[in-house]
CSV table of C-alpha atoms in Angstrom, one decimal:
chain,number,residue,atom,x,y,z
A,1,MET,CA,27.1,-14.9,-2.0
A,2,LYS,CA,25.3,-15.6,-5.3
A,3,LEU,CA,21.8,-14.2,-5.7
A,4,ALA,CA,19.0,-15.9,-7.4
A,5,MET,CA,18.4,-12.9,-9.7
A,6,GLU,CA,21.7,-13.8,-11.4
A,7,THR,CA,20.5,-17.1,-12.7
A,8,SER,CA,17.7,-18.4,-14.8
A,9,LEU,CA,15.2,-21.0,-13.4
A,10,LYS,CA,12.6,-22.9,-15.4
A,11,PRO,CA,9.2,-21.2,-14.9
A,12,ALA,CA,7.3,-24.5,-15.2
A,13,LEU,CA,5.6,-25.6,-12.0
A,14,ASP,CA,5.3,-29.3,-11.3
A,15,TRP,CA,3.0,-31.0,-8.7
A,16,LYS,CA,5.6,-30.7,-5.9
A,17,GLN,CA,5.7,-26.9,-6.4
A,18,ARG,CA,1.9,-26.6,-6.7
A,19,LEU,CA,1.5,-28.5,-3.4
A,20,PHE,CA,3.0,-25.6,-1.6
A,21,PHE,CA,0.6,-22.8,-2.7
A,22,ARG,CA,-3.1,-22.8,-2.8
A,23,PHE,CA,-4.3,-19.2,-2.6
A,24,SER,CA,-4.6,-16.6,-5.4
A,25,HIS,CA,-6.1,-13.9,-3.1
A,26,PRO,CA,-5.1,-12.7,0.4
A,27,LEU,CA,-8.6,-13.7,1.6
A,28,GLY,CA,-7.3,-17.2,1.7
A,29,PRO,CA,-4.5,-16.5,4.2
A,30,THR,CA,-6.9,-14.2,6.1
A,31,TRP,CA,-9.4,-17.0,6.6
A,32,LEU,CA,-6.7,-19.5,7.6
A,33,PHE,CA,-4.4,-17.5,9.9
A,34,THR,CA,-6.8,-15.0,11.6
A,35,PRO,CA,-8.7,-17.8,13.3
A,36,ILE,CA,-5.4,-19.4,14.3
A,37,ALA,CA,-4.2,-16.1,15.8
A,38,LEU,CA,-7.5,-15.7,17.7
A,39,LEU,CA,-7.3,-19.3,18.9
A,40,LEU,CA,-3.7,-18.8,20.2
A,41,ALA,CA,-4.7,-15.5,21.9
A,42,GLY,CA,-7.7,-17.2,23.5
A,43,ILE,CA,-5.7,-20.2,24.8
A,44,SER,CA,-3.1,-17.8,26.1
A,45,LEU,CA,-5.5,-15.7,28.0
A,46,GLU,CA,-7.4,-18.7,29.3
A,47,TRP,CA,-4.1,-20.1,30.6
A,48,GLN,CA,-3.0,-16.8,32.1
A,49,PRO,CA,-5.2,-13.7,32.1
A,50,ARG,CA,-3.4,-10.5,31.3
A,51,SER,CA,-4.2,-6.8,31.2
A,52,VAL,CA,-5.3,-5.1,27.9
A,53,GLY,CA,-2.0,-3.2,27.9
A,54,THR,CA,0.0,-6.4,28.1
A,55,VAL,CA,-2.0,-8.1,25.4
A,56,ALA,CA,-1.7,-5.0,23.1
A,57,LEU,CA,2.1,-4.9,23.7
A,58,ALA,CA,2.5,-8.6,23.0
A,59,LEU,CA,0.6,-8.3,19.7
A,60,VAL,CA,2.6,-5.2,18.6
A,61,ALA,CA,5.8,-7.1,19.4
A,62,GLY,CA,4.5,-9.9,17.2
A,63,LEU,CA,3.8,-7.5,14.4
A,64,LEU,CA,7.3,-6.2,14.7
A,65,TYR,CA,8.7,-9.7,14.9
A,66,TRP,CA,6.8,-10.5,11.7
A,67,THR,CA,8.5,-7.6,9.8
A,68,PHE,CA,11.9,-9.1,10.7
A,69,ILE,CA,10.8,-12.6,9.5
A,70,GLU,CA,9.5,-11.1,6.3
A,71,TYR,CA,12.8,-9.3,5.7
A,72,PHE,CA,15.0,-12.3,6.7
A,73,LEU,CA,13.2,-14.8,4.5
A,74,HIS,CA,13.0,-12.4,1.5
A,75,ARG,CA,16.7,-11.6,1.7
A,76,PHE,CA,18.3,-14.9,2.8
A,77,VAL,CA,15.9,-17.6,1.5
A,78,PHE,CA,13.9,-16.3,-1.5
A,79,HIS,CA,17.0,-14.7,-3.2
A,80,LEU,CA,19.5,-17.5,-2.7
A,81,VAL,CA,20.3,-20.3,-5.2
A,82,LYS,CA,22.9,-22.2,-3.3
A,83,VAL,CA,20.5,-24.4,-1.3
A,84,GLN,CA,19.6,-28.0,-1.8
A,85,GLU,CA,16.6,-29.2,-3.7
A,86,PRO,CA,13.7,-29.4,-3.3
A,87,TRP,CA,13.9,-26.2,-1.1
A,88,ARG,CA,15.6,-24.3,-3.9
A,89,THR,CA,12.7,-24.9,-6.2
A,90,MET,CA,10.0,-24.5,-3.6
A,91,ALA,CA,11.4,-21.3,-2.1
A,92,SER,CA,13.7,-19.4,-4.5
A,93,GLY,CA,12.3,-21.0,-7.6
A,94,LEU,CA,8.8,-19.8,-7.0
A,95,HIS,CA,9.9,-16.4,-5.9
A,96,MET,CA,12.0,-16.0,-9.0
A,97,ALA,CA,9.0,-17.0,-11.1
A,98,HIS,CA,7.1,-14.2,-9.3
A,99,HIS,CA,9.8,-11.8,-10.4
A,100,ARG,CA,9.5,-13.0,-14.0
A,101,ASP,CA,5.7,-12.7,-14.0
A,102,MET,CA,4.2,-10.5,-11.3
A,103,ASP,CA,0.7,-11.0,-12.6
A,104,VAL,CA,0.4,-14.6,-11.6
A,105,ARG,CA,-1.6,-14.3,-8.4
A,106,GLU,CA,-0.7,-17.7,-7.0
A,107,LEU,CA,2.9,-16.6,-7.0
A,108,VAL,CA,2.1,-13.4,-5.0
A,109,ILE,CA,0.6,-15.2,-2.1
A,110,ALA,CA,3.2,-17.1,0.1
A,111,PRO,CA,2.8,-20.9,0.3
A,112,PRO,CA,0.5,-21.6,3.3
A,113,LEU,CA,2.1,-25.0,4.2
A,114,VAL,CA,5.5,-23.4,4.3
A,115,SER,CA,4.2,-20.5,6.4
A,116,LEU,CA,2.7,-22.9,8.9
A,117,GLY,CA,5.9,-25.0,8.8
A,118,PHE,CA,7.9,-22.1,10.3
A,119,SER,CA,5.5,-21.7,13.2
A,120,PRO,CA,7.4,-24.0,15.7
A,121,VAL,CA,10.6,-22.0,15.2
A,122,ILE,CA,8.7,-18.7,15.5
A,123,PHE,CA,7.2,-19.9,18.8
A,124,LEU,CA,10.6,-21.1,20.2
A,125,VAL,CA,12.2,-17.7,19.4
A,126,ALA,CA,9.3,-15.9,21.1
A,127,LEU,CA,9.6,-18.2,24.0
A,128,ALA,CA,13.4,-17.5,24.3
A,129,PHE,CA,12.6,-13.8,24.6
A,130,THR,CA,9.6,-13.9,26.8
A,131,TRP,CA,10.3,-16.9,29.1
A,132,SER,CA,6.6,-17.5,29.2
A,133,ALA,CA,4.7,-20.0,26.9
A,134,SER,CA,1.4,-18.1,27.3
A,135,LEU,CA,3.0,-14.8,26.5
A,136,ALA,CA,4.9,-16.3,23.5
A,137,MET,CA,1.6,-17.5,22.2
A,138,LEU,CA,0.3,-14.0,22.2
A,139,VAL,CA,3.4,-12.8,20.4
A,140,VAL,CA,2.9,-15.6,17.7
A,141,ALA,CA,-0.7,-14.5,17.4
A,142,GLY,CA,0.7,-11.0,16.5
A,143,VAL,CA,3.1,-12.6,14.0
A,144,PHE,CA,0.2,-14.3,12.2
A,145,LEU,CA,-1.8,-11.1,12.1
A,146,GLY,CA,1.3,-9.4,10.7
A,147,TYR,CA,1.6,-12.2,8.1
A,148,VAL,CA,-2.0,-11.5,7.0
A,149,LEU,CA,-1.3,-7.8,6.7
A,150,TYR,CA,1.8,-8.6,4.7
A,151,GLU,CA,-0.2,-10.7,2.2
A,152,TRP,CA,-2.7,-7.8,1.7
A,153,ALA,CA,0.2,-5.3,1.3
A,154,HIS,CA,2.0,-7.6,-1.2
A,155,TYR,CA,-1.1,-8.4,-3.2
A,156,GLY,CA,-2.1,-4.8,-3.2
A,157,ALA,CA,1.3,-3.7,-4.5
A,158,HIS,CA,0.8,-5.9,-7.6
A,159,GLN,CA,-3.0,-5.9,-8.1
A,160,TYR,CA,-4.4,-2.6,-6.8
A,161,GLN,CA,-4.0,1.1,-7.4
A,162,PRO,CA,-4.4,2.3,-3.8
A,163,LYS,CA,-5.8,5.8,-3.1
A,164,ASN,CA,-4.5,5.9,0.5
A,165,ALA,CA,-1.1,7.7,0.6
A,166,PHE,CA,0.5,5.1,2.9
A,167,PHE,CA,-0.5,2.2,0.7
A,168,ARG,CA,0.7,4.1,-2.4
A,169,TYR,CA,4.0,4.5,-0.6
A,170,LEU,CA,4.2,0.7,0.1
A,171,LYS,CA,3.4,0.0,-3.5
A,172,ARG,CA,6.1,2.3,-4.9
A,173,TYR,CA,8.6,0.9,-2.3
A,174,HIS,CA,8.0,-2.7,-3.2
A,175,LEU,CA,8.1,-2.1,-6.9
A,176,LEU,CA,11.5,-0.5,-6.5
A,177,HIS,CA,12.6,-4.1,-5.5
A,178,HIS,CA,11.2,-5.5,-8.7
A,179,TYR,CA,12.3,-2.8,-11.2
A,180,LYS,CA,15.3,-1.1,-9.6
A,181,ASP,CA,16.8,-3.0,-6.8
A,182,PRO,CA,16.2,-6.8,-7.0
A,183,ASN,CA,19.2,-7.5,-4.7
A,184,GLY,CA,18.0,-5.1,-2.0
A,185,THR,CA,14.9,-3.2,-0.8
A,186,PHE,CA,13.5,-6.4,0.7
A,187,GLY,CA,10.8,-5.0,3.0
A,188,VAL,CA,7.2,-5.2,1.9
A,189,THR,CA,5.2,-3.9,4.9
A,190,THR,CA,7.9,-1.6,6.2
A,191,PRO,CA,11.4,-0.3,5.1
A,192,ILE,CA,12.6,-0.4,8.7
A,193,TRP,CA,15.0,-3.4,8.3
A,194,ASP,CA,16.3,-2.2,5.0
A,195,TYR,CA,17.4,0.9,6.8
A,196,VAL,CA,18.9,-1.1,9.7
A,197,PHE,CA,20.9,-3.5,7.5
A,198,GLY,CA,21.8,-1.0,4.8
A,199,THR,CA,19.8,-2.6,1.9
A,200,ILE,CA,17.6,0.4,1.3
A,201,TYR,CA,17.5,1.6,-2.4
A,202,ARG,CA,19.7,4.6,-3.0
A,203,PRO,CA,19.7,6.0,-6.6
A,204,LYS,CA,23.2,6.2,-8.1
A,205,SER,CA,24.2,9.8,-8.5
């Protein structure tokens, strides 16, 4: 399997590429996806009221679900070159441009149209596990909140010097991917799936 880091892609961005990203700061995704998450949760609870514990569990499940989506896309979409155009340029191409120039803020924030485009698939997978449309909506609300947290974590790793120990750890962990291990260490908000799938960075002795 050939990885995108092994090839060179043109850094120029045409109108088709620019269509797929709008935000240069995580406040953009926050303003877009937080209301959607709250709307989904509201519709779900209006449809079928649930206990606080059930709601909390569904949201946490959604957050965990997001971390897997984050890992999967980063590893199997953003770092592949053997996909058809225009997806190669819009996904791997932009991500490789981010690897070449980490200071371009528009390349730090994931394309909102692409993020929204995955929503039906995310919902169907949640539905397959919950067997309840209303509960699946709560899980997807958690996914969207996880996505917002991801954007802040990713942006912070490149633009901030965090004082909090946890966020300093996330910054160091993500920068390992950029500087030491571009073909591994794919997690941004958590290293869990790197440990599960054996893609964690291990210094050569």
